Coordinates of C-alpha atoms and ligand atoms in Angstrom, one line a residue:
M1 CA -2.6 -0.3 18.0
D2 CA -5.6 -1.8 19.7
E3 CA -5.3 -5.2 18.1
F4 CA -1.7 -5.4 19.2
H5 CA -1.7 -5.1 23.0
Y6 CA -0.2 -6.5 26.2
R7 CA -2.2 -9.0 28.0
G8 CA -0.7 -10.5 31.2
G9 CA 2.5 -8.7 30.4
V10 CA 2.8 -10.4 27.0
L11 CA 2.3 -8.7 23.6
H12 CA -0.6 -10.3 21.7
C13 CA -2.1 -9.9 18.3
E14 CA -5.8 -10.2 19.0
D15 CA -6.0 -13.2 21.3
V16 CA -2.7 -14.8 20.2
P17 CA 0.5 -14.3 22.2
L18 CA 3.2 -13.2 19.7
H19 CA 5.6 -15.6 21.4
E20 CA 3.5 -18.5 20.1
I21 CA 3.8 -17.2 16.5
A22 CA 7.5 -16.5 16.8
R23 CA 8.0 -20.1 18.0
G24 CA 5.6 -21.6 15.5
A25 CA 6.4 -19.6 12.3
G26 CA 10.0 -18.5 13.2
T27 CA 11.4 -15.1 12.7
P28 CA 11.5 -12.8 10.9
A29 CA 7.7 -13.0 10.3
Y30 CA 5.1 -10.5 9.4
V31 CA 1.9 -10.8 11.5
Y32 CA -1.4 -9.3 10.3
S33 CA -4.5 -8.8 12.4
Y34 CA -7.8 -9.5 10.6
A35 CA -9.7 -7.4 13.1
A36 CA -7.4 -4.4 12.4
L37 CA -7.8 -4.7 8.7
E38 CA -11.6 -4.9 9.1
R39 CA -11.8 -2.0 11.5
A40 CA -9.7 0.3 9.3
Y41 CA -11.6 -0.7 6.1
R42 CA -15.0 -0.1 7.8
E43 CA -13.8 3.2 9.2
V44 CA -12.9 4.4 5.7
E45 CA -16.1 2.9 4.3
E46 CA -18.3 4.6 6.9
A47 CA -16.5 8.0 6.5
F48 CA -18.1 8.1 3.0
S49 CA -21.6 7.1 4.1
G50 CA -24.2 9.3 2.5
L51 CA -22.2 9.5 -0.7
D52 CA -22.4 7.0 -3.5
H53 CA -18.9 5.5 -3.2
L54 CA -16.5 2.5 -3.4
V55 CA -13.5 2.0 -1.2
C56 CA -10.7 0.3 -3.1
F57 CA -7.7 -1.2 -1.4
A58 CA -4.3 -0.3 -2.9
V59 CA -2.9 -3.8 -3.5
K60 CA 0.7 -2.5 -3.6
A61 CA 0.6 -1.8 0.1
N62 CA 0.0 -5.4 0.9
G63 CA -0.6 -8.0 -1.8
N64 CA -0.9 -11.1 0.3
L65 CA -3.6 -13.3 -1.0
A66 CA -5.3 -13.8 2.4
V67 CA -5.2 -10.1 3.2
L68 CA -6.7 -9.4 -0.2
R69 CA -9.4 -12.1 0.2
A70 CA -10.3 -10.7 3.6
L71 CA -10.8 -7.2 2.1
A72 CA -12.6 -8.5 -1.0
S73 CA -15.0 -10.4 1.3
L74 CA -15.7 -7.2 3.2
G75 CA -16.8 -5.6 -0.1
A76 CA -13.7 -3.6 -1.0
G77 CA -12.6 -2.9 -4.5
A78 CA -8.9 -3.1 -5.6
D79 CA -6.6 -0.4 -6.9
I80 CA -3.9 -2.0 -8.9
V81 CA -0.7 -0.7 -10.6
S82 CA 0.5 -3.7 -12.6
G83 CA -0.6 -6.9 -14.4
G84 CA 0.9 -8.8 -11.5
E85 CA -1.4 -7.0 -9.1
L86 CA -4.4 -7.7 -11.5
Y87 CA -3.5 -11.4 -11.3
R88 CA -3.3 -11.3 -7.5
A89 CA -6.6 -9.4 -7.3
M90 CA -8.4 -11.9 -9.5
R91 CA -7.0 -14.8 -7.6
A92 CA -8.0 -13.2 -4.3
G93 CA -11.6 -12.9 -5.5
F94 CA -12.1 -9.2 -6.2
D95 CA -15.0 -8.4 -8.4
P96 CA -13.4 -7.0 -11.6
K97 CA -16.2 -4.4 -11.6
K98 CA -14.5 -3.0 -8.6
V99 CA -11.0 -2.9 -10.0
V100 CA -9.2 0.3 -11.0
F101 CA -5.9 0.2 -12.8
A102 CA -3.4 3.1 -12.3
G103 CA 0.3 3.4 -13.3
V104 CA 2.4 5.5 -15.7
G105 CA 3.9 2.6 -17.6
K106 CA 1.2 0.0 -18.3
T107 CA 2.4 -2.3 -21.0
E108 CA 0.3 -3.6 -23.9
Q109 CA 0.1 -6.9 -22.2
E110 CA -1.2 -5.3 -19.0
L111 CA -3.7 -3.2 -20.8
K112 CA -4.9 -6.3 -22.6
A113 CA -5.3 -8.2 -19.4
G114 CA -7.3 -5.4 -17.9
L115 CA -9.6 -5.3 -20.9
G116 CA -9.9 -9.0 -20.8
E117 CA -11.1 -8.9 -17.2
R118 CA -13.5 -6.1 -18.0
I119 CA -12.2 -4.1 -15.0
L120 CA -14.1 -1.0 -13.9
M121 CA -11.7 1.4 -15.4
F122 CA -8.1 2.4 -16.3
N123 CA -6.7 5.5 -14.7
V124 CA -4.9 6.8 -17.8
E125 CA -1.7 8.8 -17.2
S126 CA -0.7 9.9 -20.7
A127 CA -1.9 10.5 -24.3
G128 CA 0.1 7.6 -25.5
E129 CA -1.6 5.2 -23.1
L130 CA -5.0 6.4 -24.2
E131 CA -4.1 5.8 -27.8
H132 CA -2.8 2.4 -26.9
L133 CA -6.0 1.5 -25.1
E134 CA -8.2 2.6 -28.0
R135 CA -6.2 0.5 -30.5
L136 CA -6.2 -2.6 -28.2
A137 CA -9.9 -2.3 -27.3
H138 CA -10.7 -2.0 -31.0
L139 CA -8.5 -4.9 -31.9
H140 CA -10.0 -7.2 -29.3
G141 CA -13.6 -6.0 -29.5
K142 CA -13.7 -4.5 -26.0
R143 CA -14.7 -1.2 -24.5
A144 CA -12.2 0.6 -22.3
R145 CA -13.6 2.6 -19.5
V146 CA -11.2 5.4 -18.6
A147 CA -10.6 8.0 -16.0
L148 CA -8.0 10.6 -16.7
R149 CA -5.4 10.8 -13.9
I150 CA -4.9 14.5 -13.3
N151 CA -1.7 15.9 -11.8
P152 CA -3.4 18.6 -9.8
G153 CA -0.1 20.4 -9.1
V154 CA -0.5 20.2 -5.4
D155 CA 2.3 19.5 -2.9
P156 CA 1.0 17.0 -0.4
G157 CA 3.7 17.9 2.1
T158 CA 5.0 14.4 2.5
H159 CA 8.4 12.7 1.8
E160 CA 9.6 13.6 -1.8
H161 CA 9.8 9.9 -2.8
I162 CA 6.1 9.4 -2.1
S163 CA 4.8 12.7 -3.4
T164 CA 3.0 12.2 -6.7
G165 CA 0.7 15.3 -7.2
N166 CA 3.2 18.1 -7.7
V167 CA 3.9 19.6 -11.0
E168 CA 7.3 18.0 -11.5
S169 CA 6.0 14.5 -10.8
K170 CA 6.0 11.8 -13.5
F171 CA 2.4 10.9 -12.5
G172 CA -0.8 11.9 -14.1
I173 CA -1.7 14.4 -16.9
P174 CA -1.0 18.0 -16.3
A175 CA -4.3 19.7 -15.5
D176 CA -4.0 22.1 -18.5
E177 CA -3.6 19.2 -20.9
A178 CA -6.5 17.1 -19.7
L179 CA -9.2 19.0 -21.7
S180 CA -7.4 18.7 -25.0
L181 CA -6.7 15.0 -24.4
A182 CA -10.4 14.5 -23.5
E183 CA -11.4 16.3 -26.8
R184 CA -9.2 13.9 -28.7
A185 CA -10.8 10.9 -26.9
K186 CA -14.1 12.0 -28.5
G187 CA -12.8 10.7 -31.8
F188 CA -12.0 7.3 -30.2
R189 CA -14.5 4.6 -30.9
C190 CA -13.7 2.1 -28.1
V191 CA -12.8 4.4 -25.2
D192 CA -15.5 5.7 -22.7
L193 CA -14.2 8.6 -20.7
I194 CA -16.2 8.2 -17.5
G195 CA -14.0 9.5 -14.7
V196 CA -11.4 11.9 -13.2
H197 CA -8.7 10.5 -11.0
Q198 CA -6.1 12.0 -8.7
H199 CA -3.6 10.5 -6.3
I200 CA -1.3 13.1 -4.8
G201 CA 1.0 11.1 -2.6
S202 CA 1.3 8.8 0.4
Q203 CA 1.5 9.2 4.2
I204 CA -0.4 12.6 3.9
V205 CA -1.1 14.0 7.3
K206 CA -2.8 17.2 6.3
V207 CA -6.3 17.7 5.0
A208 CA -5.6 21.0 3.1
P209 CA -3.8 19.4 0.1
Y210 CA -6.7 17.0 -0.4
V211 CA -9.2 19.8 -0.2
E212 CA -7.3 21.8 -2.8
S213 CA -6.7 18.9 -5.2
V214 CA -10.2 17.5 -4.9
E215 CA -11.6 21.0 -5.7
R216 CA -9.5 21.0 -8.9
S217 CA -10.5 17.5 -9.9
A218 CA -14.2 18.3 -9.2
A219 CA -13.9 21.5 -11.4
L220 CA -12.5 19.3 -14.1
V221 CA -15.5 16.9 -13.7
D222 CA -17.8 19.9 -14.2
E223 CA -15.9 21.2 -17.2
L224 CA -15.8 17.8 -18.9
R225 CA -19.6 17.4 -18.4
S226 CA -20.2 20.8 -19.9
R227 CA -18.3 19.6 -22.9
G228 CA -20.6 16.7 -23.2
F229 CA -18.7 13.9 -21.5
D230 CA -20.7 11.5 -19.3
I231 CA -18.4 11.7 -16.2
R232 CA -19.7 9.4 -13.5
Y233 CA -16.7 8.8 -11.3
L234 CA -14.5 11.0 -9.2
N235 CA -11.5 9.1 -7.8
I236 CA -9.8 10.9 -5.0
G237 CA -6.9 8.4 -4.7
G238 CA -5.4 7.2 -1.5
G239 CA -2.6 8.4 0.6
L240 CA -4.1 9.1 4.0
G241 CA -1.4 8.9 6.6
I242 CA -1.1 6.9 9.8
R243 CA 0.6 7.6 13.1
Y244 CA 4.0 5.9 13.1
R245 CA 5.4 8.1 15.8
D246 CA 3.6 11.2 17.0
E247 CA 2.0 12.5 13.7
E248 CA -1.3 14.2 14.1
T249 CA -3.2 12.5 11.4
P250 CA -6.7 13.3 10.2
S251 CA -9.2 10.4 10.6
P252 CA -11.0 9.3 7.4
A253 CA -14.1 11.0 8.8
E254 CA -12.3 14.3 9.2
L255 CA -10.9 14.0 5.7
V256 CA -14.2 13.2 4.1
E257 CA -16.0 16.0 6.1
A258 CA -13.5 18.5 4.7
I259 CA -14.3 17.5 1.1
R260 CA -17.8 16.3 1.5
P261 CA -19.5 19.4 0.0
T262 CA -17.3 19.2 -3.1
L263 CA -17.8 15.4 -3.4
A264 CA -21.6 15.8 -3.0
A265 CA -21.8 18.6 -5.5
S266 CA -19.9 16.6 -8.1
G267 CA -22.9 14.2 -8.4
A268 CA -20.3 11.5 -9.2
K269 CA -19.7 8.2 -7.6
I270 CA -16.7 8.6 -5.3
L271 CA -13.8 6.2 -5.4
C272 CA -10.9 6.2 -3.0
E273 CA -7.8 4.0 -3.0
M274 CA -6.5 3.6 0.6
G275 CA -3.5 1.3 1.1
R276 CA -1.4 2.3 4.1
Y277 CA -4.4 3.5 6.2
I278 CA -6.0 0.1 6.0
A279 CA -3.0 -2.3 6.1
G280 CA -0.3 -0.3 7.9
P281 CA -1.4 -0.5 11.5
A282 CA -2.7 -4.1 10.9
G283 CA 0.8 -5.6 10.7
A284 CA 3.9 -6.1 12.8
L285 CA 7.3 -7.6 11.8
L286 CA 8.6 -10.1 14.4
T287 CA 12.4 -10.2 14.5
G288 CA 14.7 -12.3 16.6
V289 CA 17.7 -10.7 18.3
L290 CA 20.9 -12.5 17.2
Y291 CA 23.7 -10.4 18.9
R292 CA 24.4 -7.4 21.0
K293 CA 27.5 -5.4 20.3
R294 CA 29.2 -2.1 20.8
S295 CA 31.3 0.1 18.5
G296 CA 32.8 3.1 20.2
E297 CA 29.9 4.9 21.9
R298 CA 27.3 3.1 19.8
S299 CA 25.3 0.1 20.9
F300 CA 23.8 -2.3 18.4
I301 CA 21.0 -4.8 18.6
V302 CA 21.6 -7.2 15.6
A303 CA 18.4 -8.7 14.5
D304 CA 17.4 -11.4 12.0
A305 CA 15.3 -8.9 9.9
G306 CA 17.0 -6.4 7.7
M307 CA 16.4 -3.8 5.1
N308 CA 15.5 -6.5 2.6
D309 CA 12.5 -7.5 4.8
L310 CA 11.4 -3.9 5.8
I311 CA 13.0 -1.2 3.7
R312 CA 11.1 1.8 4.9
P313 CA 13.6 2.9 7.6
S314 CA 16.5 2.7 5.1
L315 CA 14.7 4.2 2.1
Y316 CA 12.7 7.0 3.8
G317 CA 14.3 7.3 7.2
A318 CA 10.9 6.1 8.4
Y319 CA 10.2 5.6 12.1
H320 CA 8.7 2.3 13.3
E321 CA 7.9 1.7 16.9
V322 CA 9.8 -1.3 18.4
L323 CA 8.1 -3.2 21.2
P324 CA 9.4 -6.1 23.3
L325 CA 7.2 -9.2 23.5
D326 CA 7.4 -9.1 27.3
E327 CA 6.1 -5.8 28.8
G328 CA 8.3 -3.6 30.9
A329 CA 11.7 -4.4 29.4
D330 CA 14.4 -1.9 30.3
Q331 CA 15.2 0.7 27.6
T332 CA 18.6 1.3 26.0
R333 CA 20.0 3.8 23.5
A334 CA 20.8 1.7 20.5
D335 CA 20.5 1.0 16.8
L336 CA 18.4 -2.0 15.7
V337 CA 20.3 -3.3 12.6
G338 CA 19.9 -6.3 10.3
P339 CA 22.3 -8.8 8.9
V340 CA 22.5 -7.2 5.4
C341 CA 25.9 -6.0 4.2
E342 CA 25.0 -2.3 3.9
S343 CA 25.6 0.5 6.4
G344 CA 22.1 1.7 5.6
D345 CA 20.6 -1.6 6.9
F346 CA 18.8 -0.6 10.0
L347 CA 15.2 -0.8 11.4
A348 CA 15.8 1.9 14.0
R349 CA 18.7 4.2 14.5
D350 CA 19.9 5.9 17.7
R351 CA 16.7 5.2 19.6
D352 CA 15.5 4.2 23.0
L353 CA 14.9 0.6 22.4
P354 CA 14.0 -2.5 24.5
D355 CA 17.2 -3.7 26.0
A356 CA 16.8 -7.0 24.3
R357 CA 19.2 -10.0 24.8
E358 CA 20.2 -12.6 22.3
G359 CA 17.3 -14.9 21.6
D360 CA 14.6 -12.3 22.5
V361 CA 12.0 -11.3 19.9
L362 CA 11.0 -7.7 19.1
A363 CA 8.0 -6.5 17.3
V364 CA 8.4 -3.7 14.7
M365 CA 5.0 -2.0 14.6
N366 CA 2.9 -0.5 11.8
A367 CA 4.6 -2.7 9.3
G368 CA 1.5 -4.0 7.5
A369 CA 1.8 -1.7 4.5
Y370 CA 4.9 -1.4 2.3
G371 CA 6.6 -4.0 4.4
F372 CA 6.5 -7.4 2.8
S373 CA 5.3 -5.9 -0.5
M374 CA 8.7 -4.1 -0.7
A375 CA 10.7 -7.0 0.6
S376 CA 13.5 -8.4 -1.6
N377 CA 16.0 -11.3 -1.7
Y378 CA 19.0 -9.0 -1.4
N379 CA 22.0 -10.8 0.1
S380 CA 20.2 -14.0 -1.0
R381 CA 17.9 -13.8 2.0
P382 CA 14.7 -15.8 1.8
R383 CA 11.8 -13.5 2.4
P384 CA 10.0 -13.9 5.7
A385 CA 6.8 -15.8 6.5
E386 CA 3.5 -14.0 6.7
V387 CA 0.9 -14.9 9.3
L388 CA -2.7 -13.8 9.6
V389 CA -4.4 -13.8 13.0
R390 CA -8.2 -13.8 13.6
E391 CA -9.2 -13.8 17.2
D392 CA -7.6 -16.9 18.8
R393 CA -6.6 -18.5 15.5
W394 CA -3.6 -17.9 13.3
A395 CA -2.3 -19.3 10.1
V396 CA 0.8 -19.0 7.9
V397 CA -0.5 -17.2 4.8
R398 CA 2.8 -17.2 3.0
E399 CA 5.5 -19.7 3.8
R400 CA 9.0 -18.5 4.6
E401 CA 11.0 -18.8 1.4
H402 CA 13.5 -21.6 1.1
Y403 CA 16.9 -21.7 -0.6
P404 CA 15.6 -23.3 -3.8
D405 CA 13.2 -20.4 -4.1
L406 CA 16.3 -18.1 -4.4
I407 CA 17.5 -19.7 -7.6
R408 CA 14.2 -20.6 -9.2
G409 CA 14.3 -19.7 -12.8
E410 CA 18.0 -19.2 -12.9
L411 CA 19.9 -21.2 -15.6
V412 CA 23.5 -22.0 -16.3
P413 CA 24.0 -22.0 -20.1
A414 CA 25.7 -24.8 -22.0
F415 CA 28.7 -22.6 -23.0
L416 CA 30.0 -22.6 -19.4
Ligands
PLP501 C1 0.1 3.8 -3.9 C2 -1.2 4.3 -4.5 C3 -2.3 4.4 -3.6 C4 -2.3 4.0 -2.2 O1 -1.5 4.9 -1.4 P1 -1.6 4.8 0.2 O2 -0.7 5.8 0.7 O3 -1.1 3.4 0.5 O4 -3.0 5.0 0.6 C5 -3.5 4.8 -4.2 N1 -3.6 5.1 -5.5 C6 -2.5 5.0 -6.3 C7 -2.7 5.4 -7.7 C8 -1.3 4.6 -5.8 O5 -0.3 4.5 -6.7

């Protein structure tokens, strides 16, 4: 939380008091720290030093163009999961040679777009997708570089909604089917099988599941090589957790040290796809307090940000620290809730929270990943502004939506 800190009793992002941003950009607003993005990216980058590697940023964690541009300029690659993310990544200036494309349901249009940009590789998740790629690449005179996304059958020990590497998951190719699929790919003229990919889940706070799954993936690299495939990449995915509350999370260095022998022995170029670790701590959601109220024994702080702006608490029961902009506020037992017409609309539930009054602004911390990117217009609420801070400068990097944005593309037919 170093880039978000109290100075003179006032919460700052880098050198900018958050009061200034709340006044200038309004609330709710997401605020991102350039320095925090840079620090986390470099930390991951340096953890892999000594290995041939590329750190990709998982665009779905935070797809803001300015955030992406910052990371692309630092040398990051991009991990994308849709054609829309490919579009964003290209507009942000990522080198297509550093783009990897995952996802279980890539459409023909999305595969074509990836081929057209000559991205580094597709992380293929099914036999059908591989056949599709072969046909499209042949049709358009392209070559498709491919990694097989393996389902290593490892439980990452995280929330079930964000576990992806267990046997029952829809993601990846079951490890025991990967070899036969690879053999079939030998008959394909336009597909180059060059990598093995895994991504076992998100907000992983233990090293052991990584060690186990990386060993399985590395064994597959060896097996494929022994069968004549020129496997040059081992993609270990993302998922490294962050400290939202009191989780003991491994650092990138600790993670890489645990798997370094396996990575080094693979002789492959190592790719990773961190999203949350890079963007999560770099963002806060500023929300204004509208009302205070009580119901029975319960005390509510009603804020202007709700589950449509930050869905993690409602969706996963996720914990986000809530800080007052002025240090030393009294604490009170309360729920921090939004204006959305759902009982599940809360940012914090039954917690010791700043005893904020109407008109105060609160900062919901660690909201830089899966915050704005999961925001919706539910209840016809315009999505919040996004702000990027760099030292003493700040800029709105996405305007707050306006009412006309809410009905853009909607049409009333003539038969009404
Ligand atoms: C979501 C995702 C990531 C990033 O996960 P984080 O937990 O944000 O690091 C990486 N790779 C793939 C394939 C993903 O779907």
